[in-house]
Amino acid sequence: MADLHIKSLLRAGPGIDLSKIDTSATPGFEGDKDAGAELLAAGADEVAGLQEQLFAASRFGDTRSVLLVLQAMDTAGKGGIVRHVVGSVDPQGVSIAAFKRPTPEEEAHDFLWRIRKRLPAPGLIGVFDRSHYEAVLIHRVRGLSTLEEVEGRYPVILDFEKELVAAGTNVIKVMLHISRDEQKARLAERLERPDKHWKYSPGDVDERAYWDAYMDAYRVAIERTSTDDAPWYVVPADRKWYARLAVHTLLLDALRSFDLEWPKAEFDVEVEKKRLAAT
Amino acid sequence: MADLHIKSLLRAGPGIDLSKIDTSATPGFEGDKDAGAELLAAGADEVAGLQEQLFAASRFGDTRSVLLVLQAMDTAGKGGIVRHVVGSVDPQGVSIAAFKRPTPEEEAHDFLWRIRKRLPAPGLIGVFDRSHYEAVLIHRVRGLSTLEEVEGRYPVILDFEKELVAAGTNVIKVMLHISRDEQKARLAERLERPDKHWKYSPGDVDERAYWDAYMDAYRVAIERTSTDDAPWYVVPADRKWYARLAVHTLLLDALRSFDLEWPKAEFDVEVEKKRLAAT
């Protein structure tokens, strides 16, 4: 199990300077890749077990859930986080929503409309692969909305997340932070490998021209929406194994904080044993 | 990789006599539990890899998907199938739908309404934990619909599944078949273990009185809806490890039958390399 110290080291908020964060660092962890992978594997059963307890509790009225929000520049490894961090959990206990370009129907609604429909049910670990933050990230950078519209969304997001937390959802917001050079190397690898071509789109190169504007949009989003209730964590992600370990640690911490117990039987166990024996 | 002979041995259809099937048998597999688990583990990567290829193809217009329909008496191990057979696949590649007692809104609609909403998107492996067959199983046994209504549903199901197959979905229908005694032992275990109490409900014992009626409803469903396009497989499930291996084998066979290849790049790889290098 990774040192939960990671949590405080990665916490981000006002005053964040993304350009000063070493994206290849491994804050709070001294070990190497193998040690990191081992630690992740060692904690996988605990995450799965706690999720089962959370699910069991939900069957008896407990409304709690976890929502892991993943935001990142392309190639930063969101998919790998889902596979390696959440992959050990019972698939029935996970609810994954990938938010791509909105459909015309989605665009006709408020930006939270499609988000609300995909919130995790009680007992589940929800994962948002991109999220409502797209409405203040790509929309800000590429002018998909007016600046005035974008500005109006931060307070709406704050209210929305406050509501989620009040309803029992532990909200973990993660920015996977890679360097511009690391992205270049990863895109180059996709071009080298025919089995990765399907993941590549020429638009990925165009987007690189907006790197600094994206970093600024992330800064603004983090400064304005990192609250005690729903904090942002900036996870250095040039080393995939570290990013996975860090997000695993955040998730494990959230589940532990629930202080879960198995629900008590609402029936008389001895009576039921006799009834069953008679069948 | 398990012998695909399993497939023909488990295929069920007209003339099926569920009472004559040994629920503790391991058709098509000579090995023991450890050997079975090893074989399953050995094939897990192939299932995951083929699903990724299926997903990649879907990004370029391929509409194919897999739908695994799981039906069974309580405690037969549907959840374990999901965890152990589908658990190795990228969680983003799996779409799981558990069909419990319909909501009032669902009941106000045609019985396929809620089913259609949860069909797997192209590229995904869909798993139905219970399914549209509830409308001809519990509805027949417990009289939740009139017999006339139930009788009218078999041809509707045939048309529905024909439509799915025509749209590119490989439909695998599995009945996990346990004995009445095995269910008793599993329910008794749930009563023994406080960490399993949440899975037990006194109604589980009541349902046991209808065992023979359920077996008859399964027989009718299998006789009338096992087609070459969407066949039923009856999987002996007293040995959990065998049931998992068998369903894994059916799934692997379905994925292999797609003859998948990585999509070809729709861009000029060399041009893109230069464009990327210039950023």
Coordinates of C-alpha atoms in Angstrom, one line a residue:
Chain A
M1 CA 0.0 0.0 0.0
A2 CA 1.4 3.4 -1.1
D3 CA 2.1 6.0 1.5
L4 CA -1.0 8.2 1.7
H5 CA 1.4 11.2 1.9
I6 CA 1.0 11.1 -1.8
K7 CA -2.4 12.7 -1.4
S8 CA -1.2 15.9 0.2
L9 CA 1.8 16.2 -2.2
L10 CA -0.5 16.1 -5.2
R11 CA -3.2 18.4 -3.9
A12 CA -3.5 21.4 -6.2
G13 CA -5.3 24.7 -5.9
P14 CA -4.8 28.5 -6.1
G15 CA -1.3 29.5 -7.0
I16 CA -0.7 26.3 -9.0
D17 CA 2.0 26.7 -11.7
L18 CA 1.8 23.7 -14.0
S19 CA 5.0 24.6 -15.8
K20 CA 6.9 24.3 -12.5
I21 CA 5.8 20.7 -11.9
D22 CA 8.2 18.0 -13.0
T23 CA 6.0 15.7 -15.0
S24 CA 8.5 12.9 -14.7
A25 CA 8.8 13.1 -10.9
T26 CA 7.3 10.5 -8.5
P27 CA 6.2 12.6 -5.4
G28 CA 5.9 10.6 -2.2
F29 CA 7.3 7.4 -3.7
E30 CA 11.0 6.5 -3.5
G31 CA 10.8 3.2 -5.4
D32 CA 11.2 2.3 -9.0
K33 CA 8.8 1.0 -11.6
D34 CA 8.8 -2.6 -10.4
A35 CA 8.3 -1.5 -6.8
G36 CA 5.5 0.8 -7.9
A37 CA 3.7 -2.0 -9.9
E38 CA 4.1 -4.3 -6.9
L39 CA 2.6 -1.9 -4.5
L40 CA -0.3 -1.3 -6.9
A41 CA -0.9 -5.1 -7.2
A42 CA -0.7 -5.5 -3.4
G43 CA -3.5 -2.9 -2.9
A44 CA -5.8 -4.1 -5.7
D45 CA -7.6 -6.6 -3.5
E46 CA -8.3 -4.0 -0.9
V47 CA -9.8 -1.7 -3.4
A48 CA -12.0 -4.5 -4.8
G49 CA -13.0 -5.6 -1.3
L50 CA -13.9 -2.1 -0.1
Q51 CA -16.0 -1.6 -3.3
E52 CA -17.9 -4.8 -2.6
Q53 CA -18.6 -3.5 0.9
L54 CA -19.7 -0.2 -0.5
F55 CA -22.0 -2.0 -2.8
A56 CA -23.4 -4.2 -0.1
A57 CA -24.1 -1.1 2.0
S58 CA -25.9 0.5 -0.9
R59 CA -28.4 -2.4 -1.0
F60 CA -29.4 -1.3 2.5
G61 CA -29.9 2.4 1.8
D62 CA -26.3 3.8 1.9
T63 CA -26.1 6.4 -0.8
R64 CA -22.3 6.7 -0.9
S65 CA -20.3 6.3 -4.1
V66 CA -17.0 7.5 -5.5
L67 CA -16.5 9.6 -8.6
L68 CA -13.1 9.7 -10.2
V69 CA -12.8 12.5 -12.7
L70 CA -9.9 12.1 -15.1
Q71 CA -8.8 15.0 -17.2
A72 CA -5.6 15.2 -19.3
M73 CA -4.0 16.1 -22.6
D74 CA -4.2 13.4 -25.2
T75 CA -2.0 10.3 -24.7
A76 CA -1.6 11.1 -21.0
G77 CA -2.8 7.7 -20.0
K78 CA -6.5 7.9 -18.9
G79 CA -7.2 4.6 -20.5
G80 CA -4.4 2.9 -18.7
I81 CA -5.6 4.3 -15.4
V82 CA -9.0 2.7 -16.0
R83 CA -7.5 -0.6 -17.0
H84 CA -4.8 -0.8 -14.2
V85 CA -6.4 1.0 -11.3
V86 CA -10.1 0.2 -11.7
G87 CA -9.5 -3.0 -13.6
S88 CA -9.2 -5.1 -10.4
V89 CA -12.6 -4.1 -9.2
D90 CA -15.6 -6.2 -10.0
P91 CA -16.8 -4.9 -13.4
Q92 CA -20.3 -4.7 -11.9
G93 CA -19.0 -2.3 -9.3
V94 CA -17.7 0.2 -11.8
S95 CA -19.5 2.7 -14.0
I96 CA -17.4 4.3 -16.7
A97 CA -18.5 7.2 -18.8
A98 CA -16.3 8.6 -21.6
F99 CA -17.4 12.1 -22.7
K100 CA -16.5 12.8 -26.2
R101 CA -17.7 15.6 -28.5
P102 CA -21.3 16.2 -27.5
T103 CA -24.1 15.0 -29.8
P104 CA -26.5 17.6 -31.2
E105 CA -29.0 16.5 -28.6
E106 CA -26.5 17.0 -25.8
E107 CA -25.5 20.4 -27.2
A108 CA -29.1 21.5 -27.1
H109 CA -29.0 21.0 -23.3
D110 CA -27.2 22.6 -20.4
F111 CA -23.6 21.3 -20.2
L112 CA -24.3 19.3 -17.1
W113 CA -27.2 17.4 -18.7
R114 CA -25.2 14.6 -20.1
I115 CA -23.0 14.5 -17.1
R116 CA -25.9 14.0 -14.6
K117 CA -27.1 11.1 -16.6
R118 CA -23.9 9.2 -16.1
L119 CA -23.3 9.8 -12.3
P120 CA -22.4 6.6 -10.5
A121 CA -25.3 4.9 -8.6
P122 CA -24.8 4.4 -4.9
G123 CA -22.3 1.6 -4.1
L124 CA -20.3 2.1 -7.4
I125 CA -17.0 3.6 -8.4
G126 CA -17.8 6.0 -11.2
V127 CA -15.0 7.0 -13.6
F128 CA -15.4 10.0 -15.9
D129 CA -13.0 9.8 -18.8
R130 CA -13.1 13.6 -19.5
S131 CA -16.0 15.3 -17.8
H132 CA -18.0 18.5 -17.3
Y133 CA -14.5 20.2 -17.2
E134 CA -14.4 20.0 -21.0
A135 CA -16.9 22.9 -21.0
V136 CA -14.2 25.1 -19.4
L137 CA -11.1 23.5 -21.0
I138 CA -11.5 22.9 -24.8
H139 CA -14.4 25.4 -24.8
R140 CA -12.2 28.1 -23.4
V141 CA -9.2 27.2 -25.6
R142 CA -10.9 26.7 -28.9
G143 CA -13.7 29.2 -28.4
L144 CA -16.5 26.6 -28.6
S145 CA -18.4 28.9 -26.2
T146 CA -18.0 32.6 -25.6
L147 CA -15.6 33.6 -22.8
E148 CA -18.7 34.9 -20.9
E149 CA -20.4 31.5 -21.1
V150 CA -17.2 29.8 -19.9
E151 CA -16.8 32.2 -17.0
G152 CA -20.3 31.5 -15.9
R153 CA -19.6 27.8 -15.7
Y154 CA -17.1 27.7 -12.8
P155 CA -19.7 28.7 -10.2
V156 CA -22.2 26.2 -11.7
I157 CA -19.5 23.5 -11.4
L158 CA -18.9 24.4 -7.8
D159 CA -22.6 24.1 -7.0
F160 CA -22.9 20.9 -8.9
E161 CA -20.0 19.2 -7.1
K162 CA -21.2 20.5 -3.7
E163 CA -24.5 18.8 -4.4
L164 CA -22.8 15.5 -5.4
V165 CA -20.7 15.5 -2.2
A166 CA -23.8 16.3 -0.1
A167 CA -25.5 13.3 -1.7
G168 CA -22.7 11.0 -0.6
T169 CA -20.3 11.0 -3.5
N170 CA -16.6 11.2 -2.8
V171 CA -15.3 13.3 -5.7
I172 CA -11.7 12.9 -6.8
K173 CA -10.5 15.1 -9.6
V174 CA -7.3 14.2 -11.3
M175 CA -5.3 16.0 -13.9
L176 CA -2.8 13.6 -15.5
H177 CA 0.1 15.9 -16.2
I178 CA 2.5 15.0 -19.0
S179 CA 5.1 17.2 -20.7
R180 CA 4.7 18.4 -24.3
D181 CA 7.8 16.4 -25.2
E182 CA 6.4 13.2 -23.6
Q183 CA 3.2 13.6 -25.7
K184 CA 5.3 14.0 -28.8
A185 CA 7.1 10.8 -28.0
R186 CA 3.8 8.9 -27.4
L187 CA 2.2 10.2 -30.6
A188 CA 5.4 9.2 -32.5
E189 CA 5.1 5.7 -31.0
R190 CA 1.5 5.5 -32.3
L191 CA 2.7 6.3 -35.7
E192 CA 5.4 3.7 -35.5
R193 CA 3.1 0.9 -34.6
P194 CA 0.4 -0.3 -37.0
D195 CA -1.6 -1.7 -34.1
K196 CA -1.7 1.8 -32.7
H197 CA -2.7 3.7 -35.8
W198 CA -6.3 3.5 -35.0
K199 CA -5.6 5.7 -31.9
Y200 CA -4.0 8.4 -33.9
S201 CA -5.8 11.2 -35.6
P202 CA -4.1 14.1 -37.6
G203 CA -6.0 16.5 -35.4
D204 CA -3.8 15.4 -32.5
V205 CA -0.9 17.3 -34.0
D206 CA -3.1 20.4 -34.6
E207 CA -4.0 20.4 -30.9
R208 CA -0.4 20.6 -29.9
A209 CA -0.3 24.2 -31.1
Y210 CA -2.6 25.1 -28.3
W211 CA -0.6 23.4 -25.5
D212 CA 0.1 26.6 -23.5
A213 CA -3.5 27.7 -23.8
Y214 CA -4.7 24.4 -22.5
M215 CA -2.3 24.6 -19.6
D216 CA -3.7 28.0 -18.8
A217 CA -7.2 26.7 -19.0
Y218 CA -6.3 23.9 -16.6
R219 CA -4.7 26.4 -14.2
V220 CA -7.9 28.5 -14.2
A221 CA -10.1 25.5 -13.7
I222 CA -8.0 24.2 -10.8
E223 CA -7.7 27.5 -9.1
R224 CA -11.4 28.1 -9.2
T225 CA -12.8 24.6 -8.5
S226 CA -10.4 22.9 -6.2
T227 CA -12.3 22.8 -2.9
D228 CA -11.9 20.8 0.3
D229 CA -15.0 18.9 -0.7
A230 CA -13.9 18.1 -4.3
P231 CA -10.1 18.8 -4.5
W232 CA -8.0 18.6 -7.6
Y233 CA -4.9 16.5 -7.7
V234 CA -2.2 17.1 -10.4
V235 CA -0.5 13.7 -11.0
P236 CA 2.8 13.7 -12.8
A237 CA 2.2 11.2 -15.6
D238 CA 5.3 10.9 -17.8
R239 CA 5.9 7.7 -15.9
K240 CA 2.7 5.7 -16.4
W241 CA 3.4 3.4 -13.5
Y242 CA 3.7 6.3 -11.1
A243 CA 0.4 7.9 -12.3
R244 CA -1.4 4.6 -11.8
L245 CA 0.0 4.1 -8.3
A246 CA -0.9 7.7 -7.4
V247 CA -4.5 7.4 -8.6
H248 CA -4.8 4.0 -6.9
T249 CA -3.7 5.6 -3.7
L250 CA -6.2 8.4 -4.0
L251 CA -9.0 5.9 -4.7
L252 CA -8.0 3.6 -1.8
D253 CA -7.9 6.5 0.6
A254 CA -11.4 7.6 -0.5
L255 CA -12.8 4.1 0.0
R256 CA -11.1 3.7 3.4
S257 CA -12.5 7.0 4.5
F258 CA -16.0 5.5 4.3
D259 CA -15.3 3.2 7.3
L260 CA -17.3 0.5 5.8
E261 CA -18.8 -2.5 7.5
W262 CA -20.8 -5.5 6.2
P263 CA -24.5 -4.8 6.6
K264 CA -26.2 -6.5 9.5
A265 CA -28.7 -9.2 8.6
E266 CA -32.3 -7.9 8.7
F267 CA -33.6 -11.4 9.2
D268 CA -33.2 -14.0 11.9
V269 CA -30.3 -16.1 10.8
E270 CA -31.2 -19.2 12.9
V271 CA -34.8 -19.1 11.6
E272 CA -33.6 -18.9 8.1
K273 CA -31.2 -21.9 8.6
K274 CA -34.2 -24.0 9.7
R275 CA -36.4 -22.8 6.8
L276 CA -33.7 -23.6 4.3
A277 CA -33.0 -27.0 5.9
A278 CA -36.7 -27.9 5.4
T279 CA -36.5 -27.4 1.6
Chain B
M1 CA -7.0 -22.4 -24.4
A2 CA -9.8 -24.8 -23.8
D3 CA -10.9 -27.2 -26.5
L4 CA -13.7 -25.5 -28.5
H5 CA -15.3 -28.9 -28.5
I6 CA -17.0 -27.6 -25.4
K7 CA -19.2 -25.5 -27.6
S8 CA -20.9 -28.4 -29.3
L9 CA -21.2 -30.4 -26.1
L10 CA -23.1 -27.6 -24.4
R11 CA -25.4 -26.5 -27.2
A12 CA -29.0 -27.0 -26.2
G13 CA -32.2 -27.0 -28.1
P14 CA -35.4 -29.0 -28.7
G15 CA -35.6 -32.2 -26.7
I16 CA -33.5 -30.8 -23.9
D17 CA -34.1 -32.6 -20.5
L18 CA -32.5 -30.5 -17.8
S19 CA -33.1 -33.1 -15.2
K20 CA -30.8 -35.5 -17.1
I21 CA -27.8 -33.2 -17.2
D22 CA -25.2 -33.8 -14.6
T23 CA -24.7 -30.3 -13.1
S24 CA -21.4 -31.3 -11.6
A25 CA -19.9 -32.6 -14.9
T26 CA -17.2 -30.9 -16.9
P27 CA -18.1 -31.7 -20.5
G28 CA -15.2 -31.4 -22.9
F29 CA -12.6 -30.9 -20.2
E30 CA -10.6 -33.7 -18.5
G31 CA -8.6 -31.6 -16.1
D32 CA -9.2 -30.6 -12.6
K33 CA -9.9 -27.2 -10.9
D34 CA -6.3 -26.0 -11.0
A35 CA -5.9 -27.0 -14.7
G36 CA -9.2 -25.2 -15.5
A37 CA -8.2 -22.0 -13.7
E38 CA -4.8 -22.1 -15.5
L39 CA -6.4 -22.5 -18.9
L40 CA -8.8 -19.6 -18.2
A41 CA -5.9 -17.4 -17.2
A42 CA -3.9 -18.4 -20.3
G43 CA -6.7 -17.3 -22.5
A44 CA -7.5 -14.0 -20.7
D45 CA -5.1 -11.9 -22.7
E46 CA -6.4 -13.2 -26.0
V47 CA -10.0 -12.2 -25.0
A48 CA -8.8 -8.8 -24.0
G49 CA -6.7 -8.3 -27.1
L50 CA -9.5 -9.4 -29.4
Q51 CA -11.9 -7.0 -27.7
E52 CA -9.5 -4.2 -28.2
Q53 CA -9.3 -5.0 -31.9
L54 CA -13.1 -5.2 -32.1
F55 CA -13.3 -1.8 -30.4
A56 CA -10.7 -0.4 -32.8
A57 CA -12.7 -1.7 -35.8
S58 CA -15.8 0.0 -34.4
R59 CA -14.1 3.4 -34.6
F60 CA -14.0 2.9 -38.3
G61 CA -17.6 1.8 -38.8
D62 CA -17.6 -1.9 -37.9
T63 CA -20.9 -2.5 -36.1
R64 CA -20.0 -5.8 -34.6
S65 CA -20.4 -6.6 -30.9
V66 CA -20.9 -9.5 -28.5
L67 CA -23.8 -10.0 -26.2
L68 CA -23.5 -12.6 -23.5
V69 CA -26.9 -13.4 -21.9
L70 CA -26.6 -15.0 -18.5
Q71 CA -29.6 -16.7 -17.0
A72 CA -29.6 -18.9 -13.9
M73 CA -31.3 -19.8 -10.7
D74 CA -30.0 -17.8 -7.7
T75 CA -26.5 -18.6 -6.5
A76 CA -25.6 -20.2 -9.8
G77 CA -22.6 -17.9 -10.2
K78 CA -23.5 -15.2 -12.7
G79 CA -21.5 -12.6 -10.7
G80 CA -18.5 -14.9 -10.7
I81 CA -18.7 -15.3 -14.5
V82 CA -18.7 -11.5 -14.9
R83 CA -15.7 -11.1 -12.5
H84 CA -13.6 -14.0 -13.8
V85 CA -14.5 -14.3 -17.5
V86 CA -15.1 -10.6 -18.4
G87 CA -12.9 -9.1 -15.7
S88 CA -9.7 -9.4 -17.7
V89 CA -11.1 -7.2 -20.5
D90 CA -10.6 -3.5 -20.4
P91 CA -13.5 -2.1 -18.3
Q92 CA -14.1 0.4 -21.1
G93 CA -14.7 -2.5 -23.5
V94 CA -17.5 -4.1 -21.4
S95 CA -21.1 -3.0 -21.0
I96 CA -22.9 -4.8 -18.1
A97 CA -26.6 -4.6 -17.5
A98 CA -28.3 -6.3 -14.6
F99 CA -32.0 -6.6 -15.0
K100 CA -33.8 -6.7 -11.7
R101 CA -37.5 -6.3 -11.0
P102 CA -38.7 -3.8 -13.5
T103 CA -39.5 -0.3 -12.4
P104 CA -43.0 1.1 -12.8
E105 CA -41.8 3.0 -15.8
E106 CA -40.3 -0.1 -17.3
E107 CA -43.4 -2.1 -16.6
A108 CA -45.5 0.5 -18.5
H109 CA -43.5 -0.4 -21.6
D110 CA -43.1 -3.4 -23.8
F111 CA -40.9 -6.0 -22.1
L112 CA -38.1 -5.3 -24.6
W113 CA -38.0 -1.6 -24.0
R114 CA -35.5 -1.7 -21.1
I115 CA -33.5 -4.4 -22.9
R116 CA -33.0 -2.3 -26.0
K117 CA -31.7 0.6 -24.0
R118 CA -28.8 -1.6 -22.7
L119 CA -27.6 -3.3 -25.8
P120 CA -23.9 -3.1 -26.3
A121 CA -22.5 -0.5 -28.6
P122 CA -20.4 -1.6 -31.5
G123 CA -17.0 -2.8 -30.4
L124 CA -18.1 -3.8 -26.9
I125 CA -18.8 -7.0 -25.1
G126 CA -22.2 -6.7 -23.5
V127 CA -23.2 -8.9 -20.6
F128 CA -26.8 -9.3 -19.5
D129 CA -27.1 -10.4 -15.9
R130 CA -30.7 -11.7 -16.4
S131 CA -32.4 -10.5 -19.5
H132 CA -35.5 -10.4 -21.7
Y133 CA -35.9 -14.1 -20.8
E134 CA -37.2 -13.1 -17.3
A135 CA -40.4 -12.2 -19.2
V136 CA -40.8 -15.9 -20.0
L137 CA -39.2 -17.4 -16.9
I138 CA -40.3 -15.8 -13.7
H139 CA -43.3 -14.4 -15.5
R140 CA -44.4 -17.9 -16.5
V141 CA -43.6 -19.5 -13.1
R142 CA -45.0 -16.8 -10.8
G143 CA -47.9 -15.7 -13.1
L144 CA -46.6 -12.1 -13.4
S145 CA -48.1 -12.2 -16.8
T146 CA -51.0 -14.3 -18.2
L147 CA -49.9 -17.5 -20.0
E148 CA -51.3 -16.0 -23.2
E149 CA -49.0 -13.0 -22.8
V150 CA -46.0 -15.2 -22.1
E151 CA -46.8 -17.4 -25.1
G152 CA -46.8 -14.4 -27.3
R153 CA -43.3 -13.4 -26.2
Y154 CA -41.3 -16.3 -27.7
P155 CA -41.8 -15.3 -31.3
V156 CA -41.1 -11.7 -30.3
I157 CA -37.8 -12.7 -28.8
L158 CA -36.9 -14.7 -31.9
D159 CA -37.5 -11.6 -34.1
F160 CA -35.6 -9.4 -31.6
E161 CA -32.6 -11.7 -31.6
K162 CA -32.6 -12.1 -35.3
E163 CA -32.5 -8.4 -35.6
L164 CA -29.6 -8.2 -33.2
V165 CA -27.6 -10.8 -35.2
A166 CA -28.4 -9.0 -38.5
A167 CA -27.0 -5.8 -37.0
G168 CA -23.7 -7.5 -36.2
T169 CA -24.1 -8.8 -32.6
N170 CA -22.9 -12.2 -31.8
V171 CA -25.5 -13.5 -29.3
I172 CA -24.4 -16.1 -26.8
K173 CA -27.1 -17.3 -24.4
V174 CA -26.0 -19.2 -21.4
M175 CA -28.0 -21.0 -18.7
L176 CA -25.8 -21.7 -15.7
H177 CA -27.3 -25.0 -14.5
I178 CA -26.9 -26.0 -10.8
S179 CA -28.7 -28.6 -8.9
R180 CA -31.3 -27.9 -6.3
D181 CA -28.9 -29.4 -3.6
E182 CA -26.0 -27.2 -4.7
Q183 CA -28.2 -24.1 -4.4
K184 CA -29.1 -25.3 -0.9
A185 CA -25.5 -25.6 0.1
R186 CA -24.7 -22.2 -1.3
L187 CA -27.5 -20.5 0.5
A188 CA -26.5 -22.3 3.7
E189 CA -23.0 -20.8 3.2
R190 CA -24.4 -17.3 2.9
L191 CA -26.2 -17.8 6.2
E192 CA -23.0 -19.1 7.9
R193 CA -20.9 -16.0 6.8
P194 CA -21.8 -12.6 8.2
D195 CA -19.9 -11.1 5.2
K196 CA -22.4 -12.9 2.9
H197 CA -25.6 -12.1 4.8
W198 CA -26.3 -9.1 2.5
K199 CA -26.6 -11.4 -0.4
Y200 CA -29.3 -13.5 1.3
S201 CA -33.0 -12.7 1.3
P202 CA -35.7 -14.9 3.0
G203 CA -37.5 -14.9 -0.4
D204 CA -34.6 -17.1 -1.7
V205 CA -36.0 -20.0 0.3
D206 CA -39.6 -19.4 -0.9
E207 CA -38.4 -19.5 -4.5
R208 CA -37.0 -23.0 -4.0
A209 CA -40.6 -24.3 -3.9
Y210 CA -40.9 -23.4 -7.5
W211 CA -37.7 -25.2 -8.7
D212 CA -39.4 -27.7 -11.0
A213 CA -41.6 -25.0 -12.5
Y214 CA -38.5 -22.9 -13.2
M215 CA -36.8 -25.9 -14.8
D216 CA -39.8 -26.4 -17.0
A217 CA -39.9 -22.7 -18.0
Y218 CA -36.2 -22.9 -18.9
R219 CA -36.9 -26.0 -21.0
V220 CA -39.7 -24.2 -22.9
A221 CA -37.6 -21.1 -23.5
I222 CA -34.6 -23.2 -24.7
E223 CA -36.7 -25.3 -27.0
R224 CA -38.4 -22.4 -28.6
T225 CA -35.6 -19.8 -28.8
S226 CA -32.4 -21.8 -29.4
T227 CA -31.6 -21.0 -33.0
D228 CA -28.4 -21.3 -35.1
D229 CA -28.1 -17.5 -35.0
A230 CA -28.6 -17.2 -31.2
P231 CA -28.1 -20.6 -29.7
W232 CA -28.5 -21.6 -26.0
Y233 CA -25.8 -23.3 -24.1
V234 CA -26.5 -25.1 -20.9
V235 CA -23.4 -25.0 -18.7
P236 CA -23.1 -27.3 -15.8
A237 CA -22.3 -24.9 -12.9
D238 CA -22.0 -26.9 -9.7
R239 CA -18.3 -26.5 -10.2
K240 CA -17.7 -22.8 -10.6
W241 CA -14.3 -23.1 -12.2
Y242 CA -15.8 -25.3 -15.0
A243 CA -18.6 -22.8 -15.6
R244 CA -16.2 -20.0 -15.9
L245 CA -13.9 -21.9 -18.3
A246 CA -16.8 -22.9 -20.4
V247 CA -18.2 -19.4 -20.8
H248 CA -14.7 -18.1 -21.4
T249 CA -14.4 -20.6 -24.2
L250 CA -17.7 -19.6 -25.8
L251 CA -16.7 -15.9 -25.6
L252 CA -13.3 -16.6 -27.1
D253 CA -14.8 -18.6 -29.9
A254 CA -17.2 -15.7 -30.7
L255 CA -14.4 -13.2 -30.8
R256 CA -12.2 -15.4 -32.9
S257 CA -15.0 -15.9 -35.4
F258 CA -14.9 -12.2 -36.2
D259 CA -11.5 -12.6 -37.9
L260 CA -10.4 -9.2 -36.7
E261 CA -7.6 -7.1 -38.0
W262 CA -6.2 -3.7 -36.9
P263 CA -7.8 -0.9 -38.9
K264 CA -5.6 0.5 -41.6
A265 CA -4.5 4.1 -41.2
E266 CA -6.7 6.5 -43.1
F267 CA -3.9 9.1 -43.1
D268 CA -0.4 9.1 -44.6
V269 CA 1.9 7.9 -41.9
E270 CA 5.0 9.5 -43.3
V271 CA 3.3 12.8 -43.7
E272 CA 2.1 12.7 -40.1
K273 CA 5.5 11.8 -38.8
K274 CA 6.9 15.0 -40.4
R275 CA 4.1 17.1 -39.1
L276 CA 4.6 15.8 -35.6
A277 CA 8.3 16.3 -35.8
A278 CA 7.7 19.9 -36.7
T279 CA 5.8 20.6 -33.4

